[in-house]
Amino acid sequence: MPSALGSGFAGSVRLKYVKLGYQYLVNHFLTLLLVPVMAATALELARLGPGELLALWRALDLDLVHILCSAFLVVFVATVYFMSRPRPVFLVDYCCYKPSPSFRVPFTTFMEHIKLISNNDKSLRFQTRILERSGLGEETCLPPANHYIPPNPSMEASRAEAQLVIFNAIDDLVRRTGLKPKDIDILVVNCSLFSPTPSLSAMIINKYKLRSNIRSFNLSGMGCSAGLISIDLARDMLQ
């Protein structure tokens, strides 16, 4: 059984690198095709002397029409190449929501809440190990619903939390960049767990009166990995 698992893992790794190699080949096919030709041409021109180059030029006996057609072909190929390349996308500015100090939950407070909710020693030890190894600090904040004993999660509290985080981040970003909401033509919203109806993207569009033809995408309930998916989606839309 271990050997079968090992061979399957090795096969998946090899398949992954084959896919990456194929993707690189497709994305840079024209470059890989032109580089050897240009290198061979440069080596041949370097081998010939000035006199041989001049004699070769005179032997071509090209008229103006041939020269213009050749120049047009070169310009056309170069234009197609540069237009087909994916355009780079840059992150110009960003804003993160900074919660109020009243949302701060030190380790002692968190563990005290856990003890009041559950007296399971095994669970307490597990939570202690998580706090020690997770990278969380004494300034870590939790939403208001988690400050109750016991916690009071609800649809209203979740929507209020989403509005608090999203609206404050957007307000800071608009104020910092001087961007008008009407200038936004693409909106990608990602939330790992909360997926209400109407969606979070609809909530933002109604709040800031965004343009009617905006392209909006709402990614919810896909876990933490959806953050990378949303960034990739935004890049594809901008390209």
mmCIF file of C-alpha atoms in Angstrom:
data_model
loop_
_atom_site.group_PDB
_atom_site.id
_atom_site.type_symbol
_atom_site.label_atom_id
_atom_site.label_comp_id
_atom_site.label_asym_id
_atom_site.label_seq_id
_atom_site.Cartn_x
_atom_site.Cartn_y
_atom_site.Cartn_z
ATOM 1 C CA MET A 1 0.000 0.000 0.000
ATOM 2 C CA PRO A 2 2.715 2.599 0.818
ATOM 3 C CA SER A 3 4.481 1.855 -2.468
ATOM 4 C CA ALA A 4 1.234 2.335 -4.383
ATOM 5 C CA LEU A 5 0.620 5.653 -2.638
ATOM 6 C CA GLY A 6 4.193 6.732 -3.316
ATOM 7 C CA SER A 7 3.954 5.860 -7.002
ATOM 8 C CA GLY A 8 0.643 7.709 -7.275
ATOM 9 C CA PHE A 9 2.110 10.802 -5.621
ATOM 10 C CA ALA A 10 5.163 10.681 -7.897
ATOM 11 C CA GLY A 11 2.907 10.362 -10.931
ATOM 12 C CA SER A 12 0.834 13.370 -9.860
ATOM 13 C CA VAL A 13 4.001 15.421 -9.340
ATOM 14 C CA ARG A 14 5.282 14.471 -12.803
ATOM 15 C CA LEU A 15 1.918 15.323 -14.342
ATOM 16 C CA LYS A 16 2.004 18.699 -12.605
ATOM 17 C CA TYR A 17 5.393 19.549 -14.105
ATOM 18 C CA VAL A 18 4.246 18.334 -17.530
ATOM 19 C CA LYS A 19 1.269 20.714 -17.333
ATOM 20 C CA LEU A 20 3.511 23.600 -16.260
ATOM 21 C CA GLY A 21 5.912 22.879 -19.116
ATOM 22 C CA TYR A 22 3.079 22.719 -21.639
ATOM 23 C CA GLN A 23 1.627 25.997 -20.347
ATOM 24 C CA TYR A 24 5.026 27.694 -20.603
ATOM 25 C CA LEU A 25 5.463 26.367 -24.156
ATOM 26 C CA VAL A 26 2.061 27.667 -25.261
ATOM 27 C CA ASN A 27 2.541 31.090 -23.659
ATOM 28 C CA HIS A 28 6.023 31.599 -25.136
ATOM 29 C CA PHE A 29 5.730 29.632 -28.391
ATOM 30 C CA LEU A 30 6.484 32.581 -30.670
ATOM 31 C CA THR A 31 9.457 33.640 -28.559
ATOM 32 C CA LEU A 32 10.897 30.131 -28.528
ATOM 33 C CA LEU A 33 10.430 29.988 -32.304
ATOM 34 C CA LEU A 34 12.041 33.339 -33.097
ATOM 35 C CA VAL A 35 15.016 33.178 -30.731
ATOM 36 C CA PRO A 36 16.860 30.344 -32.579
ATOM 37 C CA VAL A 37 16.181 31.990 -35.957
ATOM 38 C CA MET A 38 17.446 35.361 -34.758
ATOM 39 C CA ALA A 39 20.480 33.762 -33.110
ATOM 40 C CA ALA A 40 21.388 31.869 -36.297
ATOM 41 C CA THR A 41 20.945 35.035 -38.379
ATOM 42 C CA ALA A 42 23.117 37.067 -36.007
ATOM 43 C CA LEU A 43 25.870 34.427 -36.088
ATOM 44 C CA GLU A 44 25.777 34.306 -39.895
ATOM 45 C CA LEU A 45 25.966 38.106 -40.172
ATOM 46 C CA ALA A 46 28.844 38.179 -37.705
ATOM 47 C CA ARG A 47 30.693 35.600 -39.793
ATOM 48 C CA LEU A 48 30.394 37.664 -42.987
ATOM 49 C CA GLY A 49 32.612 40.671 -43.502
ATOM 50 C CA PRO A 50 31.477 44.189 -44.493
ATOM 51 C CA GLY A 51 32.388 43.589 -48.126
ATOM 52 C CA GLU A 52 30.409 40.376 -48.321
ATOM 53 C CA LEU A 53 27.416 42.044 -46.696
ATOM 54 C CA LEU A 54 27.538 44.911 -49.211
ATOM 55 C CA ALA A 55 27.821 42.473 -52.125
ATOM 56 C CA LEU A 56 24.907 40.465 -50.760
ATOM 57 C CA TRP A 57 22.776 43.599 -50.439
ATOM 58 C CA ARG A 58 23.517 44.622 -54.031
ATOM 59 C CA ALA A 59 22.778 41.114 -55.286
ATOM 60 C CA LEU A 60 19.307 41.194 -53.774
ATOM 61 C CA ASP A 61 18.280 43.967 -56.170
ATOM 62 C CA LEU A 62 15.134 44.822 -54.203
ATOM 63 C CA ASP A 63 12.818 47.542 -55.404
ATOM 64 C CA LEU A 64 10.775 49.861 -53.198
ATOM 65 C CA VAL A 65 7.691 47.620 -53.266
ATOM 66 C CA HIS A 66 9.587 44.597 -51.919
ATOM 67 C CA ILE A 67 11.192 46.696 -49.192
ATOM 68 C CA LEU A 68 7.829 48.142 -48.087
ATOM 69 C CA CYS A 69 6.171 44.710 -48.099
ATOM 70 C CA SER A 70 8.989 43.231 -46.028
ATOM 71 C CA ALA A 71 8.856 46.119 -43.558
ATOM 72 C CA PHE A 72 5.062 45.793 -43.278
ATOM 73 C CA LEU A 73 5.374 42.062 -42.624
ATOM 74 C CA VAL A 74 7.923 42.637 -39.865
ATOM 75 C CA VAL A 75 5.770 45.339 -38.251
ATOM 76 C CA PHE A 76 2.658 43.140 -38.524
ATOM 77 C CA VAL A 77 4.333 40.134 -36.906
ATOM 78 C CA ALA A 78 5.757 42.308 -34.111
ATOM 79 C CA THR A 79 2.351 43.917 -33.502
ATOM 80 C CA VAL A 80 0.587 40.545 -33.323
ATOM 81 C CA TYR A 81 3.226 39.270 -30.915
ATOM 82 C CA PHE A 82 3.004 42.199 -28.510
ATOM 83 C CA MET A 83 -0.797 42.341 -28.691
ATOM 84 C CA SER A 84 -1.150 38.620 -27.960
ATOM 85 C CA ARG A 85 1.032 38.786 -24.861
ATOM 86 C CA PRO A 86 -0.901 39.023 -21.577
ATOM 87 C CA ARG A 87 -0.690 42.530 -20.210
ATOM 88 C CA PRO A 88 0.871 42.889 -16.763
ATOM 89 C CA VAL A 89 -1.485 43.833 -13.937
ATOM 90 C CA PHE A 90 -0.173 45.884 -11.021
ATOM 91 C CA LEU A 91 -1.595 46.497 -7.569
ATOM 92 C CA VAL A 92 -1.598 50.288 -7.368
ATOM 93 C CA ASP A 93 -3.022 50.683 -3.863
ATOM 94 C CA TYR A 94 -4.968 48.756 -1.256
ATOM 95 C CA CYS A 95 -6.610 49.227 2.125
ATOM 96 C CA CYS A 96 -7.257 46.867 5.013
ATOM 97 C CA TYR A 97 -9.870 47.226 7.697
ATOM 98 C CA LYS A 98 -8.435 48.124 11.093
ATOM 99 C CA PRO A 99 -10.915 47.170 13.820
ATOM 100 C CA SER A 100 -11.595 49.170 16.924
ATOM 101 C CA PRO A 101 -9.535 48.343 20.050
ATOM 102 C CA SER A 102 -12.786 47.280 21.694
ATOM 103 C CA PHE A 103 -12.764 44.196 19.447
ATOM 104 C CA ARG A 104 -9.400 43.069 20.807
ATOM 105 C CA VAL A 105 -9.376 39.661 22.526
ATOM 106 C CA PRO A 106 -6.201 38.810 24.498
ATOM 107 C CA PHE A 107 -5.278 35.196 25.094
ATOM 108 C CA THR A 108 -6.418 35.292 28.717
ATOM 109 C CA THR A 109 -9.850 36.616 27.766
ATOM 110 C CA PHE A 110 -10.242 34.050 25.019
ATOM 111 C CA MET A 111 -9.260 31.156 27.273
ATOM 112 C CA GLU A 112 -11.565 32.419 30.019
ATOM 113 C CA HIS A 113 -14.466 32.403 27.564
ATOM 114 C CA ILE A 114 -13.561 28.879 26.469
ATOM 115 C CA LYS A 115 -13.548 27.711 30.095
ATOM 116 C CA LEU A 116 -16.972 29.228 30.715
ATOM 117 C CA ILE A 117 -18.388 27.603 27.581
ATOM 118 C CA SER A 118 -16.779 24.182 27.974
ATOM 119 C CA ASN A 119 -15.026 22.479 30.888
ATOM 120 C CA ASN A 120 -13.376 19.873 28.678
ATOM 121 C CA ASP A 121 -9.686 19.828 29.671
ATOM 122 C CA LYS A 122 -8.675 18.180 26.401
ATOM 123 C CA SER A 123 -10.351 20.943 24.422
ATOM 124 C CA LEU A 124 -8.666 23.604 26.555
ATOM 125 C CA ARG A 125 -5.225 22.092 25.998
ATOM 126 C CA PHE A 126 -5.893 21.913 22.276
ATOM 127 C CA GLN A 127 -6.944 25.580 22.164
ATOM 128 C CA THR A 128 -3.814 26.544 24.097
ATOM 129 C CA ARG A 129 -1.575 24.764 21.573
ATOM 130 C CA ILE A 130 -3.420 26.447 18.710
ATOM 131 C CA LEU A 131 -2.864 29.883 20.239
ATOM 132 C CA GLU A 132 0.827 29.186 20.771
ATOM 133 C CA ARG A 133 1.481 27.958 17.221
ATOM 134 C CA SER A 134 -0.996 29.850 15.048
ATOM 135 C CA GLY A 135 0.828 33.191 14.948
ATOM 136 C CA LEU A 136 -2.049 35.053 16.594
ATOM 137 C CA GLY A 137 -1.087 37.832 18.978
ATOM 138 C CA GLU A 138 -2.524 39.673 21.940
ATOM 139 C CA GLU A 139 -3.951 42.298 19.559
ATOM 140 C CA THR A 140 -6.080 39.783 17.641
ATOM 141 C CA CYS A 141 -9.667 40.964 17.208
ATOM 142 C CA LEU A 142 -12.936 39.067 17.006
ATOM 143 C CA PRO A 143 -16.345 40.306 15.813
ATOM 144 C CA PRO A 144 -18.896 41.446 18.400
ATOM 145 C CA ALA A 145 -20.876 38.186 18.186
ATOM 146 C CA ASN A 146 -17.891 36.289 19.593
ATOM 147 C CA HIS A 147 -17.647 38.521 22.664
ATOM 148 C CA TYR A 148 -20.853 37.122 24.131
ATOM 149 C CA ILE A 149 -20.907 34.158 26.522
ATOM 150 C CA PRO A 150 -21.938 31.938 24.879
ATOM 151 C CA PRO A 151 -21.239 33.371 21.403
ATOM 152 C CA ASN A 152 -24.277 34.780 19.641
ATOM 153 C CA PRO A 153 -23.840 34.098 15.909
ATOM 154 C CA SER A 154 -26.768 35.100 13.717
ATOM 155 C CA MET A 155 -27.532 36.227 10.183
ATOM 156 C CA GLU A 156 -27.983 39.820 11.355
ATOM 157 C CA ALA A 157 -24.659 39.790 13.218
ATOM 158 C CA SER A 158 -22.857 38.274 10.232
ATOM 159 C CA ARG A 159 -24.274 40.876 7.851
ATOM 160 C CA ALA A 160 -23.375 43.681 10.269
ATOM 161 C CA GLU A 161 -19.834 42.304 10.517
ATOM 162 C CA ALA A 162 -19.523 42.129 6.712
ATOM 163 C CA GLN A 163 -20.796 45.689 6.322
ATOM 164 C CA LEU A 164 -18.415 46.944 8.994
ATOM 165 C CA VAL A 165 -15.349 45.380 7.375
ATOM 166 C CA ILE A 166 -16.197 45.946 3.701
ATOM 167 C CA PHE A 167 -17.592 49.474 3.921
ATOM 168 C CA ASN A 168 -14.726 50.768 6.060
ATOM 169 C CA ALA A 169 -12.114 49.273 3.727
ATOM 170 C CA ILE A 170 -13.813 50.713 0.630
ATOM 171 C CA ASP A 171 -14.229 54.135 2.258
ATOM 172 C CA ASP A 172 -10.526 54.251 3.125
ATOM 173 C CA LEU A 173 -9.533 53.139 -0.376
ATOM 174 C CA VAL A 174 -11.763 55.701 -2.107
ATOM 175 C CA ARG A 175 -10.532 58.469 0.173
ATOM 176 C CA ARG A 176 -6.863 57.545 -0.303
ATOM 177 C CA THR A 177 -6.952 57.175 -4.090
ATOM 178 C CA GLY A 178 -9.492 59.890 -4.896
ATOM 179 C CA LEU A 179 -11.424 57.356 -6.972
ATOM 180 C CA LYS A 180 -15.103 57.952 -7.606
ATOM 181 C CA PRO A 181 -17.460 54.975 -7.172
ATOM 182 C CA LYS A 182 -18.881 55.612 -10.654
ATOM 183 C CA ASP A 183 -15.401 54.997 -12.114
ATOM 184 C CA ILE A 184 -15.369 51.383 -10.877
ATOM 185 C CA ASP A 185 -16.260 48.978 -13.685
ATOM 186 C CA ILE A 186 -15.199 45.631 -12.128
ATOM 187 C CA LEU A 187 -16.136 44.398 -8.645
ATOM 188 C CA VAL A 188 -14.919 41.087 -7.201
ATOM 189 C CA VAL A 189 -16.104 40.230 -3.679
ATOM 190 C CA ASN A 190 -14.808 37.221 -1.768
ATOM 191 C CA CYS A 191 -15.962 35.894 1.592
ATOM 192 C CA SER A 192 -14.741 32.511 2.752
ATOM 193 C CA LEU A 193 -17.889 31.475 4.660
ATOM 194 C CA PHE A 194 -20.731 34.006 4.743
ATOM 195 C CA SER A 195 -22.952 33.769 1.644
ATOM 196 C CA PRO A 196 -26.122 35.847 2.128
ATOM 197 C CA THR A 197 -28.947 36.659 -0.259
ATOM 198 C CA PRO A 198 -28.855 39.349 -1.658
ATOM 199 C CA SER A 199 -25.134 38.865 -2.209
ATOM 200 C CA LEU A 200 -22.335 40.957 -0.751
ATOM 201 C CA SER A 201 -21.563 42.375 -4.193
ATOM 202 C CA ALA A 202 -25.180 43.558 -4.522
ATOM 203 C CA MET A 203 -24.901 45.128 -1.074
ATOM 204 C CA ILE A 204 -21.814 47.101 -2.178
ATOM 205 C CA ILE A 205 -23.395 48.170 -5.469
ATOM 206 C CA ASN A 206 -26.501 49.489 -3.685
ATOM 207 C CA LYS A 207 -24.474 51.178 -0.950
ATOM 208 C CA TYR A 208 -22.137 53.132 -3.244
ATOM 209 C CA LYS A 209 -24.551 53.531 -6.184
ATOM 210 C CA LEU A 210 -22.118 51.933 -8.612
ATOM 211 C CA ARG A 211 -22.731 52.057 -12.349
ATOM 212 C CA SER A 212 -25.494 49.886 -13.767
ATOM 213 C CA ASN A 213 -23.229 48.061 -16.251
ATOM 214 C CA ILE A 214 -20.594 47.084 -13.692
ATOM 215 C CA ARG A 215 -19.207 43.558 -13.972
ATOM 216 C CA SER A 216 -19.609 42.101 -10.484
ATOM 217 C CA PHE A 217 -18.563 38.707 -9.146
ATOM 218 C CA ASN A 218 -19.451 37.285 -5.742
ATOM 219 C CA LEU A 219 -17.330 34.379 -4.438
ATOM 220 C CA SER A 220 -18.688 33.022 -1.160
ATOM 221 C CA GLY A 221 -18.565 29.792 0.770
ATOM 222 C CA MET A 222 -15.400 28.589 -0.968
ATOM 223 C CA GLY A 223 -13.027 28.676 2.001
ATOM 224 C CA CYS A 224 -9.838 30.662 2.446
ATOM 225 C CA SER A 225 -8.410 29.517 -0.893
ATOM 226 C CA ALA A 226 -11.019 31.651 -2.665
ATOM 227 C CA GLY A 227 -8.835 34.673 -1.893
ATOM 228 C CA LEU A 228 -6.330 33.518 -4.499
ATOM 229 C CA ILE A 229 -9.155 32.661 -6.892
ATOM 230 C CA SER A 230 -10.592 36.172 -6.576
ATOM 231 C CA ILE A 231 -7.190 37.767 -7.253
ATOM 232 C CA ASP A 232 -6.725 35.568 -10.315
ATOM 233 C CA LEU A 233 -10.234 36.458 -11.507
ATOM 234 C CA ALA A 234 -9.544 40.185 -11.099
ATOM 235 C CA ARG A 235 -6.301 39.821 -13.061
ATOM 236 C CA ASP A 236 -8.042 37.979 -15.895
ATOM 237 C CA MET A 237 -10.767 40.617 -16.087
ATOM 238 C CA LEU A 238 -8.226 43.454 -16.211
ATOM 239 C CA GLN A 239 -6.219 41.712 -18.914
#
